PDB file of C-alpha atoms in Angstrom:
ATOM      1  CA  MET A   1     -13.222  20.733   2.355  1.00 56.00           C
ATOM      2  CA  SER A   2     -10.039  20.368   4.740  1.00 63.00           C
ATOM      3  CA  TYR A   3      -8.888  16.958   6.199  1.00 72.00           C
ATOM      4  CA  LYS A   4      -5.741  18.462   7.345  1.00 75.00           C
ATOM      5  CA  ASN A   5      -6.603  16.849  10.862  1.00 78.00           C
ATOM      6  CA  LYS A   6      -6.029  13.403   9.319  1.00 80.00           C
ATOM      7  CA  LEU A   7      -2.302  14.202   8.972  1.00 87.00           C
ATOM      8  CA  PHE A   8      -0.142  13.413  12.001  1.00 88.00           C
ATOM      9  CA  PRO A   9       3.492  12.650  12.668  1.00 89.00           C
ATOM     10  CA  GLY A  10       4.421   9.049  11.842  1.00 83.00           C
ATOM     11  CA  ALA A  11       1.475   8.906   9.243  1.00 82.00           C
ATOM     12  CA  VAL A  12       2.378   6.647   6.544  1.00 81.00           C
ATOM     13  CA  ILE A  13       2.063   8.597   3.132  1.00 86.00           C
ATOM     14  CA  GLU A  14       2.289   7.893  -0.607  1.00 85.00           C
ATOM     15  CA  LEU A  15       3.806  10.627  -3.000  1.00 90.00           C
ATOM     16  CA  LYS A  16       3.131  10.401  -6.767  1.00 88.00           C
ATOM     17  CA  ILE A  17       5.383  11.920  -9.043  1.00 91.00           C
ATOM     18  CA  PRO A  18       3.402  12.566 -12.278  1.00 87.00           C
ATOM     19  CA  GLU A  19       6.314  13.152 -14.936  1.00 85.00           C
ATOM     20  CA  GLY A  20      10.061  13.819 -14.587  1.00 84.00           C
ATOM     21  CA  ASP A  21      12.938  11.869 -13.847  1.00 85.00           C
ATOM     22  CA  TYR A  22      11.461  10.603 -10.839  1.00 88.00           C
ATOM     23  CA  GLN A  23       8.167   9.441 -11.950  1.00 87.00           C
ATOM     24  CA  GLY A  24       6.601   6.713  -9.874  1.00 84.00           C
ATOM     25  CA  ASN A  25       5.154   6.302  -6.576  1.00 82.00           C
ATOM     26  CA  TYR A  26       6.723   6.163  -3.324  1.00 84.00           C
ATOM     27  CA  TYR A  27       5.894   5.742   0.264  1.00 81.00           C
ATOM     28  CA  THR A  28       7.234   7.749   3.150  1.00 86.00           C
ATOM     29  CA  LYS A  29       6.196   8.954   6.495  1.00 86.00           C
ATOM     30  CA  VAL A  30       5.278  12.432   8.087  1.00 91.00           C
ATOM     31  CA  GLU A  31       7.830  13.882  10.312  1.00 91.00           C
ATOM     32  CA  GLU A  32       6.247  17.144  11.393  1.00 92.00           C
ATOM     33  CA  ILE A  33       3.378  19.497  10.818  1.00 92.00           C
ATOM     34  CA  ARG A  34       3.420  22.960  11.368  1.00 89.00           C
ATOM     35  CA  GLU A  35       0.193  25.223  10.541  1.00 82.00           C
ATOM     36  CA  GLN A  36       0.256  24.943   6.389  1.00 87.00           C
ATOM     37  CA  THR A  37       3.341  23.286   6.269  1.00 92.00           C
ATOM     38  CA  LEU A  38       4.380  19.637   6.057  1.00 94.00           C
ATOM     39  CA  TYR A  39       7.598  18.171   6.902  1.00 94.00           C
ATOM     40  CA  ILE A  40       7.880  14.729   5.198  1.00 94.00           C
ATOM     41  CA  GLY A  41      10.931  12.168   5.284  1.00 90.00           C
ATOM     42  CA  ALA A  42      12.579  11.959   1.918  1.00 90.00           C
ATOM     43  CA  PRO A  43      11.672   8.810   0.118  1.00 86.00           C
ATOM     44  CA  TYR A  44      14.184   5.867  -0.943  1.00 80.00           C
ATOM     45  CA  HIS A  45      14.360   3.663  -4.310  1.00 75.00           C
ATOM     46  CA  GLN A  46      16.993   1.070  -4.425  1.00 68.00           C
ATOM     47  CA  GLY A  47      18.732   2.022  -1.422  1.00 72.00           C
ATOM     48  CA  GLU A  48      18.920   5.708  -2.352  1.00 80.00           C
ATOM     49  CA  ILE A  49      17.275   9.005  -1.477  1.00 85.00           C
ATOM     50  CA  VAL A  50      15.105   9.785  -4.567  1.00 88.00           C
ATOM     51  CA  PRO A  51      16.659  13.379  -5.169  1.00 89.00           C
ATOM     52  CA  LEU A  52      13.526  15.352  -6.151  1.00 91.00           C
ATOM     53  CA  ARG A  53      14.246  18.765  -6.474  1.00 91.00           C
ATOM     54  CA  VAL A  54      12.796  21.926  -5.132  1.00 93.00           C
ATOM     55  CA  GLY A  55       9.706  23.067  -7.410  1.00 93.00           C
ATOM     56  CA  THR A  56       8.734  19.222  -8.053  1.00 93.00           C
ATOM     57  CA  VAL A  57       5.300  19.088  -8.446  1.00 92.00           C
ATOM     58  CA  LEU A  58       3.371  15.923  -6.576  1.00 93.00           C
ATOM     59  CA  GLU A  59       0.473  14.341  -5.382  1.00 92.00           C
ATOM     60  CA  VAL A  60       0.496  13.447  -1.612  1.00 92.00           C
ATOM     61  CA  LEU A  61      -1.910  10.289  -0.743  1.00 86.00           C
ATOM     62  CA  PHE A  62      -2.880   8.938   2.776  1.00 84.00           C
ATOM     63  CA  ASN A  63      -5.723   7.148   4.553  1.00 73.00           C
ATOM     64  CA  ASP A  64      -7.545   7.028   7.863  1.00 66.00           C
ATOM     65  CA  GLN A  65      -9.439   4.119   9.005  1.00 52.00           C
ATOM     66  CA  MET A  66     -12.579   4.832   6.848  1.00 56.00           C
ATOM     67  CA  SER A  67     -11.311   6.807   3.723  1.00 68.00           C
ATOM     68  CA  ALA A  68      -8.322   7.788   1.431  1.00 77.00           C
ATOM     69  CA  TYR A  69      -7.176  11.614   0.559  1.00 85.00           C
ATOM     70  CA  VAL A  70      -5.341  13.612  -1.983  1.00 88.00           C
ATOM     71  CA  PHE A  71      -4.092  16.848  -2.325  1.00 92.00           C
ATOM     72  CA  ASN A  72      -1.535  18.650  -4.975  1.00 93.00           C
ATOM     73  CA  SER A  73       1.644  20.274  -3.684  1.00 95.00           C
ATOM     74  CA  THR A  74       5.248  21.428  -4.442  1.00 94.00           C
ATOM     75  CA  ILE A  75       8.410  20.638  -2.941  1.00 95.00           C
ATOM     76  CA  LYS A  76       9.229  24.373  -1.621  1.00 95.00           C
ATOM     77  CA  GLN A  77      12.318  23.147   0.440  1.00 93.00           C
ATOM     78  CA  ARG A  78      14.905  20.598   1.522  1.00 92.00           C
ATOM     79  CA  THR A  79      16.908  19.832   4.477  1.00 88.00           C
ATOM     80  CA  ALA A  80      19.646  17.201   5.038  1.00 81.00           C
ATOM     81  CA  PHE A  81      20.104  17.294   9.040  1.00 71.00           C
ATOM     82  CA  PRO A  82      19.525  15.678  11.115  1.00 76.00           C
ATOM     83  CA  THR A  83      17.730  13.394   8.558  1.00 80.00           C
ATOM     84  CA  PRO A  84      16.555  14.635   5.087  1.00 87.00           C
ATOM     85  CA  VAL A  85      13.400  16.069   4.913  1.00 93.00           C
ATOM     86  CA  PHE A  86      11.286  17.799   1.959  1.00 95.00           C
ATOM     87  CA  VAL A  87       9.166  20.567   3.055  1.00 95.00           C
ATOM     88  CA  LEU A  88       5.806  20.731   1.387  1.00 95.00           C
ATOM     89  CA  ASP A  89       2.842  23.164   1.803  1.00 91.00           C
ATOM     90  CA  ILE A  90      -0.433  21.960   2.668  1.00 90.00           C
ATOM     91  CA  PRO A  91      -3.308  23.481   0.829  1.00 87.00           C
ATOM     92  CA  ASN A  92      -6.768  24.657   2.402  1.00 82.00           C
ATOM     93  CA  GLU A  93      -8.261  21.853   0.265  1.00 83.00           C
ATOM     94  CA  ILE A  94      -7.598  18.228   0.807  1.00 89.00           C
ATOM     95  CA  ARG A  95     -10.079  15.872  -1.333  1.00 85.00           C
ATOM     96  CA  LYS A  96     -11.829  12.671  -0.062  1.00 81.00           C
ATOM     97  CA  ILE A  97     -11.105   9.956  -2.862  1.00 72.00           C
ATOM     98  CA  GLN A  98     -11.572   6.296  -3.959  1.00 60.00           C
ATOM     99  CA  ARG A  99      -8.452   4.500  -4.105  1.00 55.00           C
ATOM    100  CA  ARG A 100      -8.287   2.519  -7.541  1.00 50.00           C
ATOM    101  CA  SER A 101      -4.369   1.674  -7.345  1.00 57.00           C
ATOM    102  CA  PHE A 102      -1.997   0.650  -4.631  1.00 69.00           C
ATOM    103  CA  VAL A 103       1.830  -0.178  -4.749  1.00 73.00           C
ATOM    104  CA  ARG A 104       2.615  -3.936  -4.719  1.00 79.00           C
ATOM    105  CA  VAL A 105       5.668  -5.661  -3.222  1.00 86.00           C
ATOM    106  CA  LYS A 106       6.719  -9.184  -3.491  1.00 88.00           C
ATOM    107  CA  THR A 107       6.457 -11.243  -0.003  1.00 91.00           C
ATOM    108  CA  PHE A 108       5.822 -14.624   1.192  1.00 92.00           C
ATOM    109  CA  LEU A 109       3.415 -14.939   3.803  1.00 93.00           C
ATOM    110  CA  PRO A 110       1.405 -18.131   4.549  1.00 95.00           C
ATOM    111  CA  LEU A 111      -2.100 -17.597   4.725  1.00 96.00           C
ATOM    112  CA  THR A 112      -5.626 -19.933   4.808  1.00 96.00           C
ATOM    113  CA  TYR A 113      -8.576 -18.987   2.876  1.00 96.00           C
ATOM    114  CA  GLN A 114     -12.102 -20.601   2.607  1.00 94.00           C
ATOM    115  CA  MET A 115     -14.555 -20.210  -0.282  1.00 91.00           C
ATOM    116  CA  VAL A 116     -17.750 -18.249   0.009  1.00 87.00           C
ATOM    117  CA  THR A 117     -20.706 -20.580  -1.094  1.00 80.00           C
ATOM    118  CA  LYS A 118     -24.225 -20.110  -0.644  1.00 73.00           C
ATOM    119  CA  GLU A 119     -24.095 -22.864   1.780  1.00 78.00           C
ATOM    120  CA  GLY A 120     -21.277 -20.741   3.832  1.00 81.00           C
ATOM    121  CA  LEU A 121     -17.664 -21.142   4.284  1.00 88.00           C
ATOM    122  CA  SER A 122     -15.641 -24.379   2.664  1.00 91.00           C
ATOM    123  CA  GLN A 123     -13.155 -25.862   5.134  1.00 93.00           C
ATOM    124  CA  PRO A 124     -10.121 -23.723   5.428  1.00 94.00           C
ATOM    125  CA  GLN A 125      -7.530 -24.431   2.816  1.00 95.00           C
ATOM    126  CA  LYS A 126      -3.922 -23.124   2.978  1.00 95.00           C
ATOM    127  CA  GLY A 127      -1.413 -21.034   0.616  1.00 95.00           C
ATOM    128  CA  ASN A 128       1.194 -18.430   0.661  1.00 95.00           C
ATOM    129  CA  ALA A 129       0.969 -14.965  -0.376  1.00 95.00           C
ATOM    130  CA  LEU A 130       3.401 -14.157  -3.266  1.00 94.00           C
ATOM    131  CA  ASP A 131       2.928 -10.156  -3.349  1.00 93.00           C
ATOM    132  CA  LEU A 132       0.607  -7.845  -1.637  1.00 92.00           C
ATOM    133  CA  SER A 133      -0.771  -4.641  -1.889  1.00 88.00           C
ATOM    134  CA  GLY A 134      -3.582  -2.395  -0.262  1.00 86.00           C
ATOM    135  CA  GLY A 135      -5.740  -3.332  -3.145  1.00 85.00           C
ATOM    136  CA  GLY A 136      -5.029  -7.002  -3.272  1.00 90.00           C
ATOM    137  CA  MET A 137      -2.726  -9.806  -3.568  1.00 93.00           C
ATOM    138  CA  CYS A 138      -1.262 -12.950  -5.655  1.00 95.00           C
ATOM    139  CA  PHE A 139      -1.081 -16.071  -3.640  1.00 96.00           C
ATOM    140  CA  GLU A 140      -0.296 -19.788  -4.610  1.00 96.00           C
ATOM    141  CA  THR A 141      -2.037 -23.020  -3.689  1.00 96.00           C
ATOM    142  CA  PHE A 142      -2.549 -26.451  -4.591  1.00 94.00           C
ATOM    143  CA  ASN A 143      -6.170 -26.235  -4.912  1.00 93.00           C
ATOM    144  CA  LYS A 144      -8.013 -25.496  -7.904  1.00 91.00           C
ATOM    145  CA  LEU A 145      -9.903 -22.374  -7.911  1.00 91.00           C
ATOM    146  CA  GLU A 146     -11.722 -20.466 -10.350  1.00 88.00           C
ATOM    147  CA  ASN A 147     -12.223 -16.923 -11.532  1.00 85.00           C
ATOM    148  CA  ASN A 148     -14.734 -14.518  -9.790  1.00 81.00           C
ATOM    149  CA  GLU A 149     -15.149 -16.993  -6.771  1.00 88.00           C
ATOM    150  CA  LEU A 150     -15.279 -15.373  -3.409  1.00 89.00           C
ATOM    151  CA  LEU A 151     -13.131 -15.851  -0.912  1.00 93.00           C
ATOM    152  CA  SER A 152     -12.438 -15.161   3.000  1.00 93.00           C
ATOM    153  CA  LEU A 153      -8.816 -14.606   3.419  1.00 95.00           C
ATOM    154  CA  ARG A 154      -6.831 -14.941   6.862  1.00 94.00           C
ATOM    155  CA  LEU A 155      -3.596 -13.341   6.768  1.00 93.00           C
ATOM    156  CA  THR A 156      -1.013 -12.896   9.529  1.00 92.00           C
ATOM    157  CA  LEU A 157       1.103  -9.584   9.595  1.00 91.00           C
ATOM    158  CA  PRO A 158       3.502  -8.559  12.388  1.00 88.00           C
ATOM    159  CA  SER A 159       0.671  -5.916  13.452  1.00 85.00           C
ATOM    160  CA  GLY A 160      -1.962  -8.821  13.711  1.00 87.00           C
ATOM    161  CA  GLU A 161      -4.088 -11.298  12.176  1.00 91.00           C
ATOM    162  CA  LEU A 162      -6.502  -9.752   9.526  1.00 93.00           C
ATOM    163  CA  ASN A 163      -9.419 -11.493   8.047  1.00 92.00           C
ATOM    164  CA  ILE A 164     -10.384 -10.095   4.616  1.00 92.00           C
ATOM    165  CA  GLY A 165     -13.095 -11.055   1.843  1.00 90.00           C
ATOM    166  CA  ALA A 166     -11.284 -11.223  -1.944  1.00 91.00           C
ATOM    167  CA  ARG A 167     -12.484 -11.811  -5.264  1.00 86.00           C
ATOM    168  CA  ILE A 168     -10.405 -13.899  -7.520  1.00 91.00           C
ATOM    169  CA  LEU A 169      -9.513 -12.167 -11.062  1.00 87.00           C
ATOM    170  CA  ARG A 170      -7.365 -14.946 -12.434  1.00 89.00           C
ATOM    171  CA  ALA A 171      -6.507 -18.208 -11.492  1.00 91.00           C
ATOM    172  CA  ASN A 172      -3.267 -19.755 -13.609  1.00 90.00           C
ATOM    173  CA  LYS A 173      -2.121 -23.556 -13.034  1.00 89.00           C
ATOM    174  CA  SER A 174       1.679 -24.244 -13.276  1.00 87.00           C
ATOM    175  CA  GLU A 175       2.429 -27.248 -15.014  1.00 84.00           C
ATOM    176  CA  GLU A 176       5.775 -27.306 -13.444  1.00 85.00           C
ATOM    177  CA  THR A 177       4.854 -27.199 -10.053  1.00 84.00           C
ATOM    178  CA  LYS A 178       1.271 -28.323 -10.257  1.00 87.00           C
ATOM    179  CA  SER A 179       0.331 -25.231  -8.096  1.00 93.00           C
ATOM    180  CA  TYR A 180      -2.144 -22.462  -8.847  1.00 94.00           C
ATOM    181  CA  LYS A 181      -1.489 -18.637  -8.872  1.00 94.00           C
ATOM    182  CA  ILE A 182      -4.336 -16.743  -7.698  1.00 94.00           C
ATOM    183  CA  SER A 183      -4.569 -13.179  -8.368  1.00 92.00           C
ATOM    184  CA  SER A 184      -7.242 -11.339  -6.284  1.00 92.00           C
ATOM    185  CA  GLU A 185      -8.521  -8.180  -5.431  1.00 87.00           C
ATOM    186  CA  PHE A 186      -9.682  -7.266  -1.921  1.00 88.00           C
ATOM    187  CA  HIS A 187     -13.685  -7.598  -1.697  1.00 77.00           C
ATOM    188  CA  GLU A 188     -14.578  -6.775   1.600  1.00 74.00           C
ATOM    189  CA  ILE A 189     -11.842  -4.885   3.737  1.00 82.00           C
ATOM    190  CA  SER A 190     -11.952  -2.243   6.387  1.00 80.00           C
ATOM    191  CA  GLU A 191      -9.982   0.911   5.973  1.00 73.00           C
ATOM    192  CA  HIS A 192      -7.833  -0.057   9.313  1.00 81.00           C
ATOM    193  CA  ASP A 193      -7.149  -3.259   7.720  1.00 87.00           C
ATOM    194  CA  ARG A 194      -6.173  -1.804   4.426  1.00 84.00           C
ATOM    195  CA  ASP A 195      -4.004   0.723   6.498  1.00 82.00           C
ATOM    196  CA  LEU A 196      -2.243  -1.987   8.169  1.00 88.00           C
ATOM    197  CA  ILE A 197      -1.672  -3.440   4.789  1.00 90.00           C
ATOM    198  CA  ILE A 198      -0.203  -0.541   3.497  1.00 85.00           C
ATOM    199  CA  ARG A 199       2.126  -0.009   6.286  1.00 84.00           C
ATOM    200  CA  TYR A 200       3.474  -3.378   6.338  1.00 88.00           C
ATOM    201  CA  VAL A 201       4.088  -2.964   2.681  1.00 87.00           C
ATOM    202  CA  PHE A 202       6.047   0.384   3.370  1.00 81.00           C
ATOM    203  CA  GLU A 203       8.053  -1.244   5.972  1.00 83.00           C
ATOM    204  CA  LEU A 204       8.900  -4.352   3.510  1.00 83.00           C
ATOM    205  CA  GLN A 205       9.972  -1.804   1.071  1.00 78.00           C
ATOM    206  CA  ARG A 206      12.234   0.363   3.296  1.00 77.00           C
ATOM    207  CA  THR A 207      13.763  -2.895   4.600  1.00 79.00           C
ATOM    208  CA  MET A 208      14.335  -4.057   1.040  1.00 74.00           C
ATOM    209  CA  ARG A 209      15.627  -0.688  -0.100  1.00 70.00           C
ATOM    210  CA  LYS A 210      18.256  -0.864   2.834  1.00 71.00           C
ATOM    211  CA  LYS A 211      19.596  -4.186   1.673  1.00 70.00           C
ATOM    212  CA  GLY A 212      19.626  -2.967  -2.074  1.00 67.00           C
ATOM    213  CA  LEU A 213      17.003  -5.371  -3.394  1.00 59.00           C
ATOM    214  CA  ILE A 214      14.926  -2.775  -4.949  1.00 56.00           C
TER     215      ILE A 214
END
């Protein structure tokens, strides 16, 4: 089935390079769409353009408010002006998928959380997000939490406040700081909120690259 209408200028997309010198995952944006042709901004890594060659095979992943999609393509052209752009073919078939992994970046954001119990939600507690992805986060708190506990998280991004359900994967205590580092996966999250997180991750990556931090 074709989901071409889910792509639009300004949409955040993820490029997955399966092999070669530049193997990895990179975020960028759609610049323009013309019938079966997609124009995307060249991705950056450590402050430099990733110099993907014409003929590079890749996967393109993107989201709307409900689902995620992927298609395979090949870079057929590169342009440098006015900005570096890669030109791809859009195939007739774009697949709807279940996302299983997301790019994760370090951050520091205050948050509040409540434990989900049979009696309802606990009193709000404070913590700080240490890294973030579309699939989950690691955060720090001075309150003891246990593996597999369910949480209701409240996180404020520049785009607004998000309320997200999460499940604890690991809870490790630091003897040095007496705090707990909590690895969690999002348990209940709308694709709209997930897309806001992915966009925040993308913008954070871009800022860090400009500063030469990654």
